[in-house]
PDB file of C-alpha atoms in Angstrom:
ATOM      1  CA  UNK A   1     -15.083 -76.116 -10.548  1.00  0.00           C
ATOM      2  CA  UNK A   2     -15.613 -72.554  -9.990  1.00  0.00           C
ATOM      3  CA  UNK A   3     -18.132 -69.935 -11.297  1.00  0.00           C
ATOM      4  CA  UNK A   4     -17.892 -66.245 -11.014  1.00  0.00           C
ATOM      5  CA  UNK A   5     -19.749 -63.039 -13.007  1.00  0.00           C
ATOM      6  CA  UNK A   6     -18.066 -60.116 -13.809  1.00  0.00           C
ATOM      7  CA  UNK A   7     -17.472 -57.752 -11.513  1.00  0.00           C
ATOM      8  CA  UNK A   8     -16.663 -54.596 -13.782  1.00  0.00           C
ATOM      9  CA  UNK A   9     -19.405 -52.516 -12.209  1.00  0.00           C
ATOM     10  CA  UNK A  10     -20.773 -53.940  -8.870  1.00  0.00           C
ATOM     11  CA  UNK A  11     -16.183 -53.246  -8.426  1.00  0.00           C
ATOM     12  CA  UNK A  12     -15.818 -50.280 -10.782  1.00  0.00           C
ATOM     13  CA  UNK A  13     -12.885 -52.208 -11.842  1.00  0.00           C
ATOM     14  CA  UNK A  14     -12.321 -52.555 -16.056  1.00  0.00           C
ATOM     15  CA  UNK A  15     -10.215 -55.264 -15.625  1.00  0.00           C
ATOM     16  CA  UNK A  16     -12.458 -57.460 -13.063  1.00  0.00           C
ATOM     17  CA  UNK A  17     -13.782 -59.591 -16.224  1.00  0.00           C
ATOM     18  CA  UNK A  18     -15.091 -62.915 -15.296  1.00  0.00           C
ATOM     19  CA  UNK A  19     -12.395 -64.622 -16.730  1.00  0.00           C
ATOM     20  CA  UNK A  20      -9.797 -62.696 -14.517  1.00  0.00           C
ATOM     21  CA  UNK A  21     -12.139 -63.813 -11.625  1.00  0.00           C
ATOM     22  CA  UNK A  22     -11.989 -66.782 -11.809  1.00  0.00           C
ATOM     23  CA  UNK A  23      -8.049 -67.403 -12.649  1.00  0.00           C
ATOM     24  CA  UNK A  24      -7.494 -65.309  -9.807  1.00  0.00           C
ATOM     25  CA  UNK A  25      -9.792 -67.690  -7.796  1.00  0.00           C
ATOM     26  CA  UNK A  26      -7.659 -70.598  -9.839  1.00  0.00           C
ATOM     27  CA  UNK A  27      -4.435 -69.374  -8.884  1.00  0.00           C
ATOM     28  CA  UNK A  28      -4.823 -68.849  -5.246  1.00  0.00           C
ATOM     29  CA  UNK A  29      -6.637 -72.302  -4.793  1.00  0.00           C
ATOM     30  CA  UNK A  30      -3.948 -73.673  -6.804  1.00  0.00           C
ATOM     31  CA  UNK A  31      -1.377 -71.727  -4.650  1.00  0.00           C
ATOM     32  CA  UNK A  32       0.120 -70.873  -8.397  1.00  0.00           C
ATOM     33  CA  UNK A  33      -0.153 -68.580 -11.675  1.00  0.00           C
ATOM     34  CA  UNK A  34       0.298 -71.338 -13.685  1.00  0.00           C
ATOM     35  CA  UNK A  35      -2.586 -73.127 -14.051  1.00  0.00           C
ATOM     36  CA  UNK A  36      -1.728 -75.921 -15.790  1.00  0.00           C
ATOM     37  CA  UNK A  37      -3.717 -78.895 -16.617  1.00  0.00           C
ATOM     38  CA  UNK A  38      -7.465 -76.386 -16.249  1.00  0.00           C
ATOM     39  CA  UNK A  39      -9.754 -75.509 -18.847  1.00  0.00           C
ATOM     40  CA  UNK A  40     -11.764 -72.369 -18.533  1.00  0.00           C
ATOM     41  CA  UNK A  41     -15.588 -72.458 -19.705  1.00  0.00           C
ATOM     42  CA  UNK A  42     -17.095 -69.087 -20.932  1.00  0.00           C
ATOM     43  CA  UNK A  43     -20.501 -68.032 -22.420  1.00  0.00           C
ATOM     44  CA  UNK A  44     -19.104 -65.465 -24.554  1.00  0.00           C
ATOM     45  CA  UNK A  45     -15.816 -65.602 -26.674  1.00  0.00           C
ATOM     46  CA  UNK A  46     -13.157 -63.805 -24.801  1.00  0.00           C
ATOM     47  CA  UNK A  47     -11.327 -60.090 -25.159  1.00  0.00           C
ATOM     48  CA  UNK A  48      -7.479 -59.163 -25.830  1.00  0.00           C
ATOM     49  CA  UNK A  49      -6.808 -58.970 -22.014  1.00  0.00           C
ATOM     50  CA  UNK A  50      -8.427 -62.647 -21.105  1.00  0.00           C
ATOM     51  CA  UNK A  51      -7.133 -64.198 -23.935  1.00  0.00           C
ATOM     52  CA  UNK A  52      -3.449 -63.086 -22.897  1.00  0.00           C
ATOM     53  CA  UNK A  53      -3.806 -63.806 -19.295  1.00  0.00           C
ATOM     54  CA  UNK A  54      -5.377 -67.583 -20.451  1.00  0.00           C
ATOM     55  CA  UNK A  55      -1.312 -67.666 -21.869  1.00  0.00           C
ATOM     56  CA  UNK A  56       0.310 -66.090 -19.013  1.00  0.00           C
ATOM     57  CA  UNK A  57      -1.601 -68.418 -17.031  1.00  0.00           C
ATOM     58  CA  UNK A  58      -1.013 -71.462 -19.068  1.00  0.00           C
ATOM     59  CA  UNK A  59      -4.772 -72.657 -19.289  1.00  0.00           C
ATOM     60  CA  UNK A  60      -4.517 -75.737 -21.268  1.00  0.00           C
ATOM     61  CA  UNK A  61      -7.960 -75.379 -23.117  1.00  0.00           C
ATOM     62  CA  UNK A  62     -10.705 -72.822 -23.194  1.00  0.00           C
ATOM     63  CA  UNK A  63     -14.463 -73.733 -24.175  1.00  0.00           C
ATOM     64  CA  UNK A  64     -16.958 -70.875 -25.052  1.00  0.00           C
ATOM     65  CA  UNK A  65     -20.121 -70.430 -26.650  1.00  0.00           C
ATOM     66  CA  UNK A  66     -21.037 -67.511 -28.319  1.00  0.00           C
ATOM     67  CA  UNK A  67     -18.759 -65.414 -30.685  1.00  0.00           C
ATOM     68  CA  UNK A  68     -18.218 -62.330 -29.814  1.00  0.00           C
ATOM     69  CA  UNK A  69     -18.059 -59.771 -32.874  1.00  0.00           C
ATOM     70  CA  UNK A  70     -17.187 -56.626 -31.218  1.00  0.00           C
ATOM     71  CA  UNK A  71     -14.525 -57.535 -29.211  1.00  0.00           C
ATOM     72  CA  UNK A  72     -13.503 -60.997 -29.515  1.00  0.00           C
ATOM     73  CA  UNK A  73     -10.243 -62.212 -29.335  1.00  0.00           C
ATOM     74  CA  UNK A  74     -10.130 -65.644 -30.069  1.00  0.00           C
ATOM     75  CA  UNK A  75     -11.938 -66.476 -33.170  1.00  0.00           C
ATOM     76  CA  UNK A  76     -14.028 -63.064 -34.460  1.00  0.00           C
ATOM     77  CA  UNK A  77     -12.046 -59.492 -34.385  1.00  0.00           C
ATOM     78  CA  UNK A  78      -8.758 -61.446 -33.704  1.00  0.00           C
ATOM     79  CA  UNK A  79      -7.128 -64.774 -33.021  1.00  0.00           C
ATOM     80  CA  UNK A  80      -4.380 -64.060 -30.204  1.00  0.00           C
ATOM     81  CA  UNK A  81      -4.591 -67.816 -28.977  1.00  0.00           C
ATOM     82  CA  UNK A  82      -3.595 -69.408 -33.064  1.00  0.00           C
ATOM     83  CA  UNK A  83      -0.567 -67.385 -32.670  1.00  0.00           C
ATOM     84  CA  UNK A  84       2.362 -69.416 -31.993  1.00  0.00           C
ATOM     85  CA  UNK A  85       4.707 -66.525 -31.591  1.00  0.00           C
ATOM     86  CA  UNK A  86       3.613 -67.092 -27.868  1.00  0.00           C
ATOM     87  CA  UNK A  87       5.570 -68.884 -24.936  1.00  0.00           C
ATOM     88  CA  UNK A  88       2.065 -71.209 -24.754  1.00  0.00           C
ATOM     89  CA  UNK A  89      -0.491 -72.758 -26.864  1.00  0.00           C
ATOM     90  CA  UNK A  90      -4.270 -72.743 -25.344  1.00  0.00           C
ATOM     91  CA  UNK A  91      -6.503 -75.379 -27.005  1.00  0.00           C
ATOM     92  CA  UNK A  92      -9.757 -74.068 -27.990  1.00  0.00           C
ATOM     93  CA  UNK A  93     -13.590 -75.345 -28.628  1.00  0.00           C
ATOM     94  CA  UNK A  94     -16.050 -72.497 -29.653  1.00  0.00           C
ATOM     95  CA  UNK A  95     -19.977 -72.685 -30.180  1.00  0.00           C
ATOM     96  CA  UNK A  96     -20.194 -75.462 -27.534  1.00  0.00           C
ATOM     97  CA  UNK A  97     -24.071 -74.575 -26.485  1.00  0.00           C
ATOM     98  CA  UNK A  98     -24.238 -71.349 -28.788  1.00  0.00           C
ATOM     99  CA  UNK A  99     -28.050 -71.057 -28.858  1.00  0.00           C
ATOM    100  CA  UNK A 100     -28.221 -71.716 -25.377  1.00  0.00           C
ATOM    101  CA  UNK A 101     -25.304 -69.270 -24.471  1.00  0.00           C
ATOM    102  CA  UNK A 102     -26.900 -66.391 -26.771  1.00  0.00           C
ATOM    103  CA  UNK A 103     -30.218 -66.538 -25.363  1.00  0.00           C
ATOM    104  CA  UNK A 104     -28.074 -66.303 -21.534  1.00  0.00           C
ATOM    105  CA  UNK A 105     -26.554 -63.386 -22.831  1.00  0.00           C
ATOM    106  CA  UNK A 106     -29.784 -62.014 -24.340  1.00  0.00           C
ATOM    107  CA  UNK A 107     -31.290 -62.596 -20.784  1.00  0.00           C
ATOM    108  CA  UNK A 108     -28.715 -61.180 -18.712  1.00  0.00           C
ATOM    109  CA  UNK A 109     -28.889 -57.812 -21.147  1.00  0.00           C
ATOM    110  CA  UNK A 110     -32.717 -57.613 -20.692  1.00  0.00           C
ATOM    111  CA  UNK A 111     -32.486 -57.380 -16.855  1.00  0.00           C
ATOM    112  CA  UNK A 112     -29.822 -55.148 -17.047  1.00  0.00           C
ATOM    113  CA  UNK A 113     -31.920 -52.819 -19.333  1.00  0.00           C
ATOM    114  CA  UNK A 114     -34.539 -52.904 -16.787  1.00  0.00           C
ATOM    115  CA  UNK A 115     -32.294 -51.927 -13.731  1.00  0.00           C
ATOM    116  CA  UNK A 116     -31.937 -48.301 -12.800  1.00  0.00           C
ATOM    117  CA  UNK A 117     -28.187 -46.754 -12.825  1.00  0.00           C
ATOM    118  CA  UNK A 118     -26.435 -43.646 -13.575  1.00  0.00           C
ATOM    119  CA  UNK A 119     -26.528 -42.741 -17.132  1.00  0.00           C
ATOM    120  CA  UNK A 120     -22.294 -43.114 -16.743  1.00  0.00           C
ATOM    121  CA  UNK A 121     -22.411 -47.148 -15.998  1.00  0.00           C
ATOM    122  CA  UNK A 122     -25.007 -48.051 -18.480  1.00  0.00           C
ATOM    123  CA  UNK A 123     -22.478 -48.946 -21.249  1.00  0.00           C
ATOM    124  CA  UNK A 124     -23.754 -48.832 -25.082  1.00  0.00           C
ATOM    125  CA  UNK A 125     -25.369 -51.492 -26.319  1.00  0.00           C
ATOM    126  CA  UNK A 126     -24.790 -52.844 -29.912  1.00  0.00           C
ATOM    127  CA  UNK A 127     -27.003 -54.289 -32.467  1.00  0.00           C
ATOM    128  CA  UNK A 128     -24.381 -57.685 -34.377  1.00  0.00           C
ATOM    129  CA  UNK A 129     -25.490 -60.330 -35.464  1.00  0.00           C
ATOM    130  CA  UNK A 130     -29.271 -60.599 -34.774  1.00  0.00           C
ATOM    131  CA  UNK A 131     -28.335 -60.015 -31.302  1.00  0.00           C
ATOM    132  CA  UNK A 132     -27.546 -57.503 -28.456  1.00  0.00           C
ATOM    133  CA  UNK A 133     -24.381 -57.791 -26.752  1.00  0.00           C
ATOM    134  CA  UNK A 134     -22.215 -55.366 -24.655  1.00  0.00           C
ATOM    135  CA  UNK A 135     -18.450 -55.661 -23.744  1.00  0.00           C
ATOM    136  CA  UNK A 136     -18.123 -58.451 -21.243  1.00  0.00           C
ATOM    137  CA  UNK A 137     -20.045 -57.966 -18.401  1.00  0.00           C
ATOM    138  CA  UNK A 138     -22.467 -60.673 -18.963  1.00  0.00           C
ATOM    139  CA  UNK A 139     -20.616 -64.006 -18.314  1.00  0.00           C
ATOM    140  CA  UNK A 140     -20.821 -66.206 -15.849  1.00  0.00           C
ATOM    141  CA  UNK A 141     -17.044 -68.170 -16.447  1.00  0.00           C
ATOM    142  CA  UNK A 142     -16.017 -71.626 -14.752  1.00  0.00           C
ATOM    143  CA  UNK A 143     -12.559 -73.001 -13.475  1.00  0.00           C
ATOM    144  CA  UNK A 144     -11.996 -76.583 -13.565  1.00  0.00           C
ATOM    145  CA  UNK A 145      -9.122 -78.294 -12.383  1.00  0.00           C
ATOM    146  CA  UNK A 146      -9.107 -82.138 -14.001  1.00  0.00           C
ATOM    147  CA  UNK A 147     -12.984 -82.175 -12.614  1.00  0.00           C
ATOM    148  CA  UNK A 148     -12.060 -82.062  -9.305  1.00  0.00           C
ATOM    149  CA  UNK A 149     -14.574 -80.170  -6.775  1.00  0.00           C
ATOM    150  CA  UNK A 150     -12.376 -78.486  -3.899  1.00  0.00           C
ATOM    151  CA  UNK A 151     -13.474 -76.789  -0.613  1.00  0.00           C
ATOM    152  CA  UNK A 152     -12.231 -73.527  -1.860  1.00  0.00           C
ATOM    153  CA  UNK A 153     -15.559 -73.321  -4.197  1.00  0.00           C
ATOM    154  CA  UNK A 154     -17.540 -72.940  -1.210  1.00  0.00           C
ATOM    155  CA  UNK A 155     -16.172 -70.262   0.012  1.00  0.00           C
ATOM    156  CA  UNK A 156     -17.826 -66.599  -0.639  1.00  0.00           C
ATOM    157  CA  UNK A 157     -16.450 -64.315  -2.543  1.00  0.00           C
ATOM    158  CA  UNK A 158     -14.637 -60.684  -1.452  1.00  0.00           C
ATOM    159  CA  UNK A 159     -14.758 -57.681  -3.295  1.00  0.00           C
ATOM    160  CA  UNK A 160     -11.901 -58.463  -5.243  1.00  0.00           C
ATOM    161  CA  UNK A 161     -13.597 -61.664  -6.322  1.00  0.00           C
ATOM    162  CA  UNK A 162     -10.648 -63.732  -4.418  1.00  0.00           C
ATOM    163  CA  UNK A 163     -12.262 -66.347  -1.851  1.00  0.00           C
ATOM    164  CA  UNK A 164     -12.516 -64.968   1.387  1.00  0.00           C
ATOM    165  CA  UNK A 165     -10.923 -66.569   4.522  1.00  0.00           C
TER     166      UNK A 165
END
């Protein structure tokens, strides 16, 4: 099992979503893209670009908590993953710990608030749902291969979120 955070600001990198973290991480410990056989765990329901790589990648299942209303692209703004015009079909289980995941969220966004940046990386903050939410840079995701632990989860991550060695 493997847990990362999003690195989309601490990288200044738009595309270092958890979820991309962590496949990376997936992928390299797997020596493979494919990931086959792996279910991904998220707090938050993912966007267009995780959602295709979970194909590309052929994660057999995802498992998230929260919906995401803004953004989401498995269940709320769009539903890339029931589309069988695709090469791979990713199993899916939503609201799995949804109270618990939205007060995570809620959390990680009042910290946030609280820590000084520029005025250009603070992001805009919207009001769905009975709850604040911004665009993916609050989940902590999780790799799991069949429930096996591996050595490679020990190992610190660089800045590219790829295990270092």
């Amino acid at each position: 099992m493997q847990k990362t955070i999003t690195g989309v600001f601490a990288l200044n990198d738009p595309t270092a979503h958890a979820e991309l973290l962590v496949l990376r991480r997936g992928g390299e410990a797997l020596k493979n893209y494919r990931l086959n056989d792996t279910t991904l765990y998220v707090t938050a329901e993912p966007c267009p670009m995780c959602a295709s790589a979970l194909i590309h990648g052929r994660v057999s299942r995802l498992v998230f908590g929260a919906l995401e209303p803004k953004f989401g692209a498995v269940k709320s703004k769009m539903k890339l993953l029931e589309d069988y015009a695709f090469n791979h079909h990713v199993d899916v289980d939503h609201g799995v710990l949804e109270k618990e995941c939205i007060e995570k969220i809620k959390t990680f966004l009042r910290k946030r608030e609280k820590q000084p940046r520029s005025r250009a990386s603070r992001g805009r903050l919207h009001r769905k749902g009975g709850w604040d939410l911004t665009t993916f840079d609050h989940r902590p995701s999780t790799f799991q291969k069949r429930g096996e632990v591996a050595e490679w989860l020990k190992a610190p991550l660089s800045k590219s979120g790829s295990p270092e060695r």
